[in-house]
XYZ file of C-alpha atoms in Angstrom:
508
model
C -179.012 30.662 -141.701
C -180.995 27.768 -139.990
C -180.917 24.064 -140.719
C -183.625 22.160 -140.153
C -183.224 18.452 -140.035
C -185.691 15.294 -139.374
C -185.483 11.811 -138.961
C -188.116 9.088 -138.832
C -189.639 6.823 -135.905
C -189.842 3.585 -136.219
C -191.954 -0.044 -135.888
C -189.707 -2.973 -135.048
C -191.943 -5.522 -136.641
C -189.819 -8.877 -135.986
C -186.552 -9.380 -134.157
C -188.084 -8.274 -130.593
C -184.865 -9.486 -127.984
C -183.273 -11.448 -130.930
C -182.060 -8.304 -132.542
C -180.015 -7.644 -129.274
C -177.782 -10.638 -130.312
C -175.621 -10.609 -133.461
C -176.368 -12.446 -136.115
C -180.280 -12.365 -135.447
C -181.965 -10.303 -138.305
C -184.710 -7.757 -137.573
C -187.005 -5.973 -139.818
C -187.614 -2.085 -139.023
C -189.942 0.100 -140.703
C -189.559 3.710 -140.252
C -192.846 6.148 -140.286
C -194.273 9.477 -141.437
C -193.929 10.712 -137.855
C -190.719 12.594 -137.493
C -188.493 14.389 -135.045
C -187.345 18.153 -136.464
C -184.063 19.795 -135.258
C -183.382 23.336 -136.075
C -179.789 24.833 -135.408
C -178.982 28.328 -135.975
C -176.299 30.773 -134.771
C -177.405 32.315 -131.547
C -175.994 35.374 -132.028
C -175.527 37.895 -135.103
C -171.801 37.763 -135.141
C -168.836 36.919 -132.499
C -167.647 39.829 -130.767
C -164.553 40.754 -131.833
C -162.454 39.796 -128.875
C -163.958 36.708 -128.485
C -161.076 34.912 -129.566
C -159.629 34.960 -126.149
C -163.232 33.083 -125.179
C -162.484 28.934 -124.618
C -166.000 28.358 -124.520
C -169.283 29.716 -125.982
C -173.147 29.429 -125.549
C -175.567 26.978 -126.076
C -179.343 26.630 -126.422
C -181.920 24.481 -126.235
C -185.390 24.844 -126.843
C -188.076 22.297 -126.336
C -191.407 24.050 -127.076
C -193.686 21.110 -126.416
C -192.520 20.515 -123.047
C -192.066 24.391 -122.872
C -188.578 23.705 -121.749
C -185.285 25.767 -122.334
C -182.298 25.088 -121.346
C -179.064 27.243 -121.724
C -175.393 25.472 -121.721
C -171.557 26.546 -121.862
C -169.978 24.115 -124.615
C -165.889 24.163 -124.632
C -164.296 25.158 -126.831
C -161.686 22.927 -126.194
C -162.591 19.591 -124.861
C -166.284 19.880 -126.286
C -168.003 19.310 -123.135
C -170.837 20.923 -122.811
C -172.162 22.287 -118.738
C -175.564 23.410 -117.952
C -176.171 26.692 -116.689
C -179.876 26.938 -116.137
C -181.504 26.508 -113.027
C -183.853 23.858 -114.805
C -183.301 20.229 -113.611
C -184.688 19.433 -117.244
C -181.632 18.053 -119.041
C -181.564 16.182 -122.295
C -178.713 13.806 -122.434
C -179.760 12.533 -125.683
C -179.001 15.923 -127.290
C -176.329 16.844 -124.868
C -174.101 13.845 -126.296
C -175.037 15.142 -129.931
C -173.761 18.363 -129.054
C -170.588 17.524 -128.033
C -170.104 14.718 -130.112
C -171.570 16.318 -133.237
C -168.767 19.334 -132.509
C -165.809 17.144 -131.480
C -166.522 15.456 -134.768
C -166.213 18.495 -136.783
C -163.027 19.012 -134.978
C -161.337 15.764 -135.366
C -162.057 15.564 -139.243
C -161.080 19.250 -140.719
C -157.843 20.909 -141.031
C -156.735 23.571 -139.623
C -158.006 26.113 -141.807
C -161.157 24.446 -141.288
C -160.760 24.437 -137.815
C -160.421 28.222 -137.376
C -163.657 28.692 -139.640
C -165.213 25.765 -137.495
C -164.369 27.971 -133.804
C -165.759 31.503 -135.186
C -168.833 29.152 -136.297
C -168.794 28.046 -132.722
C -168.337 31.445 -131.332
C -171.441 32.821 -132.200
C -172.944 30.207 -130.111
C -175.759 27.344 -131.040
C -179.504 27.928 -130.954
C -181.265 24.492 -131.267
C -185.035 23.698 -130.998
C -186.517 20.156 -131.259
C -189.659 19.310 -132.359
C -191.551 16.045 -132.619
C -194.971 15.049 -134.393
C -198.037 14.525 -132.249
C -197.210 10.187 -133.465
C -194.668 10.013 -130.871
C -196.854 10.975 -128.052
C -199.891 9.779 -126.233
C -202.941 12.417 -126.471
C -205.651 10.181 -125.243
C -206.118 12.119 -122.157
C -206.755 15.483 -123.920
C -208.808 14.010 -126.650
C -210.941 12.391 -123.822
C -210.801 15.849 -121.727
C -212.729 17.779 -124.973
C -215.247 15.172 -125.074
C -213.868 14.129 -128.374
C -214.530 10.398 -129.365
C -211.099 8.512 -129.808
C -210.803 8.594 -133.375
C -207.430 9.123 -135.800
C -209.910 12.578 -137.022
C -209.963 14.091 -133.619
C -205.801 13.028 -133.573
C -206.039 15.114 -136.786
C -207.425 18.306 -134.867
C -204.782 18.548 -132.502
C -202.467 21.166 -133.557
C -199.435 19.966 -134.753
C -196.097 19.724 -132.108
C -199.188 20.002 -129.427
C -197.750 20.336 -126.396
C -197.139 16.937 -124.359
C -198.446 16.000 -120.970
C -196.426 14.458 -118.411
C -198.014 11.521 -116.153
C -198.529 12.008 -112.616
C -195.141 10.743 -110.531
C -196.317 7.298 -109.374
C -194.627 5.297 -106.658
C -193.697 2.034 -107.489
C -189.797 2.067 -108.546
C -189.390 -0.161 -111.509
C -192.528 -0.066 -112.830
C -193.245 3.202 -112.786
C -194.713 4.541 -116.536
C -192.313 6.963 -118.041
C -192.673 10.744 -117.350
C -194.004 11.413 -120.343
C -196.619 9.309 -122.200
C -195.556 7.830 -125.222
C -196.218 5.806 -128.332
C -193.386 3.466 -128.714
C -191.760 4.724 -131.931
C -188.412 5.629 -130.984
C -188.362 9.249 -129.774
C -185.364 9.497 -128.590
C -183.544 7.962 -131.603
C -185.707 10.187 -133.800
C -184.404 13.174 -131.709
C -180.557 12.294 -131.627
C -180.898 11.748 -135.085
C -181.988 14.865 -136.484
C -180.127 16.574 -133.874
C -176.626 15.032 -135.267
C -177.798 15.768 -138.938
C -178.987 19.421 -138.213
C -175.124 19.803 -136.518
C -172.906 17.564 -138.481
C -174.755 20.093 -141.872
C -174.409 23.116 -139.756
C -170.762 22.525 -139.036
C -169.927 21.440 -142.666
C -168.626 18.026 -141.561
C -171.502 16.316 -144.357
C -173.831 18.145 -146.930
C -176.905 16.303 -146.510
C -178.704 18.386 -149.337
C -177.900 16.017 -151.754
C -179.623 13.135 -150.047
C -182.985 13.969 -151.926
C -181.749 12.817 -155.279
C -180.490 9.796 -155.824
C -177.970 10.165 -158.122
C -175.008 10.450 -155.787
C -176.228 7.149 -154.272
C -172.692 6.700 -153.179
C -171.741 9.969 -151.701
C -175.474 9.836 -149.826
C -174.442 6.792 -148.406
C -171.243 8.097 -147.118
C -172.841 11.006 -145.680
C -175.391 8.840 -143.923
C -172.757 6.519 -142.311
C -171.293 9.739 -140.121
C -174.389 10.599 -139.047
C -175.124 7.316 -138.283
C -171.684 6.732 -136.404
C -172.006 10.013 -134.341
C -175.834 9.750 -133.432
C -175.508 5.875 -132.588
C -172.616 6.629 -130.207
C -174.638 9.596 -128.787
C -177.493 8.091 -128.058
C -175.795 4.449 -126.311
C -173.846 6.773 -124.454
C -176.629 8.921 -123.061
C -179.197 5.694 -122.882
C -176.316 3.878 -120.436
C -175.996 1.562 -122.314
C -175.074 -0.304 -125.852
C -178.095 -1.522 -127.367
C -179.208 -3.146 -130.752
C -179.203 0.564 -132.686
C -182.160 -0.401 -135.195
C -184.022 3.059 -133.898
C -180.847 4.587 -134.642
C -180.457 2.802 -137.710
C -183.781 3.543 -139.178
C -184.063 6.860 -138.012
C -180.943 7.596 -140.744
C -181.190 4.878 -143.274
C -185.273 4.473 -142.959
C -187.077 1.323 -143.469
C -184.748 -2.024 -143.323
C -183.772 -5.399 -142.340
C -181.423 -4.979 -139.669
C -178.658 -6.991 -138.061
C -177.050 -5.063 -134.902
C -173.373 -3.781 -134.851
C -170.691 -5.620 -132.594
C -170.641 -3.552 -128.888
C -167.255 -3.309 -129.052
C -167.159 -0.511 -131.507
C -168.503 2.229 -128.938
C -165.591 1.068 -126.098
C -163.516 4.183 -127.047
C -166.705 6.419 -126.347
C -167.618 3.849 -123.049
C -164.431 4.666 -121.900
C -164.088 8.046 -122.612
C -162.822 10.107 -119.520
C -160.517 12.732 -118.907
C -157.323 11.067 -120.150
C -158.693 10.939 -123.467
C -159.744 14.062 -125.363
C -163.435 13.621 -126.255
C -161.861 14.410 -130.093
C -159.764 11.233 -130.235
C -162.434 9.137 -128.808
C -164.500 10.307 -131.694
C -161.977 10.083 -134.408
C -161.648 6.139 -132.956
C -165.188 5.717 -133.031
C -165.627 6.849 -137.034
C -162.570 4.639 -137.909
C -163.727 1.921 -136.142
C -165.131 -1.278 -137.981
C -169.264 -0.977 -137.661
C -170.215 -4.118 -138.671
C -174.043 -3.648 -138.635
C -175.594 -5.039 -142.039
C -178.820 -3.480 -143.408
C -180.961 -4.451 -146.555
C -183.273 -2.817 -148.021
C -187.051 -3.462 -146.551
C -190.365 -2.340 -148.003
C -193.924 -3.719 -147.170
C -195.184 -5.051 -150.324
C -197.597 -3.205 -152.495
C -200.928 -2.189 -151.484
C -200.385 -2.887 -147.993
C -200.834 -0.418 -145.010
C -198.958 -0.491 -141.553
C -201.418 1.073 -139.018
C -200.818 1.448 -135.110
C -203.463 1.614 -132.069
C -202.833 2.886 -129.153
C -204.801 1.108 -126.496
C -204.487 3.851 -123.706
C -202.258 2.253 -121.111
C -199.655 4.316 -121.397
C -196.045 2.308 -122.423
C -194.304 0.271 -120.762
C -190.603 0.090 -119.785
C -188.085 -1.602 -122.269
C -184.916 -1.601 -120.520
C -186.754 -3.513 -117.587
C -188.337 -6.211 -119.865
C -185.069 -6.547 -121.783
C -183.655 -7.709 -118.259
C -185.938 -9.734 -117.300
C -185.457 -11.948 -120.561
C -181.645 -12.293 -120.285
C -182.186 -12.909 -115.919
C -184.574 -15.912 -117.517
C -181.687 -16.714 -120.421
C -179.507 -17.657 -117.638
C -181.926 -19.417 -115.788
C -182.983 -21.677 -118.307
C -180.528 -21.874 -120.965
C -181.807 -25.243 -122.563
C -186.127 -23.808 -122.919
C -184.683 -20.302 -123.852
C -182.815 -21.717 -126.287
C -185.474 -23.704 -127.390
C -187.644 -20.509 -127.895
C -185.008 -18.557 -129.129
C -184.854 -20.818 -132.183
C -188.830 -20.780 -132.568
C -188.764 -17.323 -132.683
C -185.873 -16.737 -135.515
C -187.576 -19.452 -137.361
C -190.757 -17.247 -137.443
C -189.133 -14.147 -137.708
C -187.320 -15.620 -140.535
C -190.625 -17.361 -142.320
C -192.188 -14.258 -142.398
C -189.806 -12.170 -143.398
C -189.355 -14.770 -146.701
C -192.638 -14.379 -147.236
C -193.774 -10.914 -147.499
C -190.496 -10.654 -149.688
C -192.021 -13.463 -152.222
C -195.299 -11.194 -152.116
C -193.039 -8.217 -153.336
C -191.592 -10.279 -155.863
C -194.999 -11.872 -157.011
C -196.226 -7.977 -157.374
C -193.302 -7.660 -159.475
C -194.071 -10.270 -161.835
C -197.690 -10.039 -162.335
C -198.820 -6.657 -161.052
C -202.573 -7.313 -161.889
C -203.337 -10.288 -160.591
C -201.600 -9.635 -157.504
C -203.712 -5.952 -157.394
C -207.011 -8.352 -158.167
C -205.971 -11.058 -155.333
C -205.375 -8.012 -152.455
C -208.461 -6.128 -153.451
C -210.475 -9.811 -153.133
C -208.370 -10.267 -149.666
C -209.538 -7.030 -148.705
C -213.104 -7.971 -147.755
C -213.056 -11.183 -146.838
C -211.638 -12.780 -143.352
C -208.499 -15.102 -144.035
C -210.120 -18.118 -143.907
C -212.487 -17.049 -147.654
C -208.932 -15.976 -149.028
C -208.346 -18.736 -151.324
C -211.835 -18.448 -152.495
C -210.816 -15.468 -153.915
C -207.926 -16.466 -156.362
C -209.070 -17.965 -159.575
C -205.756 -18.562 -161.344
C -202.595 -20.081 -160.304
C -200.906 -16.335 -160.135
C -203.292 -15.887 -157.872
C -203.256 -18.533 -155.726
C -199.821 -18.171 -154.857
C -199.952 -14.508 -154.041
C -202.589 -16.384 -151.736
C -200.254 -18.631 -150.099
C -197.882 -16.394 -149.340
C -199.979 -14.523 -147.400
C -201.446 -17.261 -145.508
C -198.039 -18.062 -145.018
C -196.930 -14.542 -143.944
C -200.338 -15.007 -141.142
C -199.268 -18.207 -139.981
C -195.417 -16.991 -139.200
C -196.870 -14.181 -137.222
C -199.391 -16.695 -135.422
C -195.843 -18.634 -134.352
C -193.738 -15.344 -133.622
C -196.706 -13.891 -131.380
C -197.225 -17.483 -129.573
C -193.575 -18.038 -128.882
C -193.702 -13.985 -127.515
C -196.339 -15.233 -125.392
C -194.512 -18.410 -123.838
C -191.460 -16.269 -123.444
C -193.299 -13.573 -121.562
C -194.947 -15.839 -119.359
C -191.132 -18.191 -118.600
C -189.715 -14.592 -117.569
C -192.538 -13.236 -115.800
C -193.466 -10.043 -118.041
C -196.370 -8.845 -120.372
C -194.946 -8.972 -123.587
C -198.393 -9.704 -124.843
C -200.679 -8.843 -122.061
C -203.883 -10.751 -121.952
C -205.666 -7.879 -122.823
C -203.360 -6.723 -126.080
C -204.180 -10.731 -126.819
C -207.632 -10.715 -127.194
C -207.413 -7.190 -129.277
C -204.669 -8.691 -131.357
C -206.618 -12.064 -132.289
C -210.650 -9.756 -132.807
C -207.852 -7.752 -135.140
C -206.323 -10.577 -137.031
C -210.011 -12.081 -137.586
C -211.170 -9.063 -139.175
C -211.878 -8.766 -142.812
C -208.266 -7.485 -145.151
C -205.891 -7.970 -141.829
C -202.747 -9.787 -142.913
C -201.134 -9.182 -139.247
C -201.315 -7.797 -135.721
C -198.841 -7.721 -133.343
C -196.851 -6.184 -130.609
C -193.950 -4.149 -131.902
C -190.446 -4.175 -130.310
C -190.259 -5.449 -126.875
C -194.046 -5.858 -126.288
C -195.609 -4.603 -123.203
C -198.665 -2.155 -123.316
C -197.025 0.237 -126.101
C -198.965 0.416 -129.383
C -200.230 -2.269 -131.156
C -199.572 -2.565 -134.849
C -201.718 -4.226 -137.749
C -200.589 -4.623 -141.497
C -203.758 -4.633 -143.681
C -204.745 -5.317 -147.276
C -206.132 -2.825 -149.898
C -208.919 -0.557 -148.980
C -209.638 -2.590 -145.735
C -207.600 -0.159 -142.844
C -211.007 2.023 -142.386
C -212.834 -0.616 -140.857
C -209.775 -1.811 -138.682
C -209.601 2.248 -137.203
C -213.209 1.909 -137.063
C -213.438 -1.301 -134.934
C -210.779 -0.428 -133.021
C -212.165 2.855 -131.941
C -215.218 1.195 -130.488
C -213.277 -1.206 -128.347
C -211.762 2.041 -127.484
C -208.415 1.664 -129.687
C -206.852 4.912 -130.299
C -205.504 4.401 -134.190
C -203.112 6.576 -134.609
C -202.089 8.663 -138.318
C -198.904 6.442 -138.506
C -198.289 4.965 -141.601
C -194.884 3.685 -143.109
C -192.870 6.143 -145.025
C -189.455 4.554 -146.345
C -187.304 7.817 -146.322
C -184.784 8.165 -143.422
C -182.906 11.416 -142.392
C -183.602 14.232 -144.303
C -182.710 17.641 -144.863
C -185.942 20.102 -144.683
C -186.417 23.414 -146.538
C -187.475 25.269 -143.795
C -189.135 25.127 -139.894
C -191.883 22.703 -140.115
C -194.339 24.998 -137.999
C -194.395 27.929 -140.711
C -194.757 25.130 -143.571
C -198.522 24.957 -144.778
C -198.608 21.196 -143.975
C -196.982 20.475 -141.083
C -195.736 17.141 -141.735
C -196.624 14.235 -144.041
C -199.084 12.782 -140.835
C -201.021 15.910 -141.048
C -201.743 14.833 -145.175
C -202.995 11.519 -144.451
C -206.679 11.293 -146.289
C -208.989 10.237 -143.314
C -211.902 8.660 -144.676
């Protein structure tokens, strides 16, 4: 019986660098793009003198890359050893695999334990999928003559196979193999790898995480899966970092304050001494101190991303290049530091007052956004007639000016530690996209650089945004915020009529 699991990407809206430092807040939204895992027993049965067997076989399958690669897991450390020729290893779901396993064993009993090894025995066939969002397709859209528009995304068949950019000499700077979008693949992918295990294995049930009436029992579910795929993917990234991918990819959209690193320094230390099972019991008793709240954009409002074509850009060498500067210049980083929480802060107060102001007076918030929708921000006022209305107004002229502040004080920090965190060129898009008619905000997500840009527009307005951007040769992509973190799926997503939620979008 396969399980088929899938978890979210993600759009760090605020909290770019802050987030790395506890208590700094971030807020997160997670998307309709999502990564798929499928686990199912690789073979019919165990043969019947496999018991003798310590270790059994593993698969991976990575159609879009039309990779596959072929392990040896143990049966009794959980390691896991390649045996394919193929230099193409995944670390991200090799930690899952062992991790996800040395879970199962740490937590059951020994009854549970013998069911858990015949499980094993028969051996683990996974295959990850992710949707067309998390990659760049530019160059094929461009290759078929096709104009750069979200309806000839829409064409591409879905879990297209990806294209890798030509190896460029350079060191550092070099673009990633692969060309992506900036939402979080490889949290996505540990995710719903862990989930598809952890359900396969019987360590959680995650069926139950549709309806909400076992809020509590979700929750508890959720917080394995989070434990487990968080430690994976540190582990196989190198290094600790904030875990808000992670964090979304389970929990979806949310404000987001990171865990203490301390947490993962059984799993940092992990060698041989330790068996890989008590270093993952340690890491689910441990204290995870992460905090997230609840996060939606408020009503009528539409996250859209463009992709402006150069490629991505590196975060782990930006991120260092901001702390080399934090040591530099302690008393201006500081300084900036403060400017930035402030904004992140301002408009994070805002867009909640905007949900709250929707809340109270539904209709003449509706009125005020439809108004908003057509008119640049400067004719916004014009448009409330009531006092309702004019403060649904003033939030969002508030909610504009924070981002103004955050996206300055990006800029300044950039420039202090020598990198593009808004390039010149993603500047002059992101103010021609904040001066258009219905656009609340533009910014750079994350860490900056030349990944996707993202915009947050009001009512009926996003058409003209895709439109504009398009002829300044803006790829907008079919991402939209979806709420909904990890999730258990009925069956493959390539057999399914719709492929994914992306693939449903109305296009206009």
């Amino acid at each position: 019986m396969a399980v088929v699991a899938s978890a979210p990407g993600k759009v760090l809206m605020t909290g770019g660098y802050l987030i790395l430092e506890r208590p700094n807040p971030g807020i997160v939204l997670s998307t309709n793009a999502r990564f798929y895992a499928i686990v199912k027993p690789l073979y019919e049965e165990a043969k019947p003198d496999s018991w003798a067997w310590a270790w059994t076989d593993v698969k991976l399958t990575s159609p879009q890359m039309s990779r596959e690669t072929v392990y040896k897991l143990s049966l009794k450390n959980f390691t896991l050893q390649s045996v394919s020729s193929s230099d193409s290893r995944n670390p991200f779901v090799e930690y899952a695999v062992e991790y996800a396993a040395a879970a199962a064993h740490a937590t059951f009993d020994n009854n549970k334990k013998d069911a858990l090894h015949k499980l094993l025995l028969q051996g683990l066939d996974i295959t990850i999928l992710g949707c067309n969002e998390f990659y760049s397709y530019r160059n094929q859209i461009e290759a078929c003559g096709l104009p750069l528009t979200p309806e000839s995304l829409a064409s591409l068949p879905p879990f297209s196979s990806i294209t890798f950019n030509a190896e460029e000499s350079g060191g550092e700077n070099r673009k990633p193999e692969v060309a992506k979008t900036g939402l979080g693949s490889s949290a996505a992918m540990t995710t719903a790898v862990v989930a598809a295990l952890l359900h396969y294995l019987g360590v959680v049930n995650l069926s139950s995480t549709d309806n909400h009436i076992q809020e509590e029992k979700d929750t508890a579910v959720l917080d394995v899966v989070h434990i487990i795929a968080q430690t994976a993917h540190c582990i196989a990234q190198g290094k600790v970092g904030s875990g808000f991918d992670v964090s979304s990819a389970v929990y979806g959209s949310q404000r987001y304050v990171r865990f203490s690193p301390e947490v993962l320094s059984p799993a940092q230390n992990a060698g041989m001494a330790t068996p890989l099972t008590e270093v993952i019991s340690e890491v689910l008793k441990a204290k995870w101190d992460h905090e997230r709240t609840k996060f939606l954009l408020p009503p009528l409002m539409t996250l859209l991303l463009g992709e402006p074509g150069t490629g991505g850009s590196s975060t782990p060498s930006m991120v260092g290049a901001v702390k080399k500067w934090q040591k530099a210049d302690p008393q201006n980083s500081l300084q900036t530091w403060r400017n930035l929480l402030e904004g992140n802060s301002s408009l994070e107060m805002h867009l909640n007052a905007l949900c709250k102001l929707a809340e109270s007076n539904y209709t003449a918030y509706e009125c005020v956004i439809n108004s908003c929708s057509a008119l640049p921000s400067g004719k916004w006022m014009e448009a409330a007639n009531e006092p309702h209305q004019r403060e649904v107004v003033k939030e969002l002229l508030g909610a504009r000016d924070a981002m103004l502040g955050i996206r300055y004080h990006m800029r300044k920090m950039g420039e202090a530690a020598g990198i593009p965190i808004e390039p010149e060129s993603q500047t002059r898009l992101l103010d021609a996209t904040m001066n258009m008619e219905g656009v609340l905000l533009a910014g750079v997500p994350g860490a900056g650089g030349f990944d996707a840009v993202f915009a947050v527009t009001l009512g009926s307005s996003s058409n003209n945004v895709v439109k504009a951007w398009s002829s300044q040769n803006v790829l907008a992509l079919l991402v939209r915020e979806d709420p909904r973190g990890v999730a258990l799926e009925n069956n493959d997503p390539r057999t399914s009529a719709v492929t994914s939620g992306v693939s449903s979008i109305k296009i206009e």
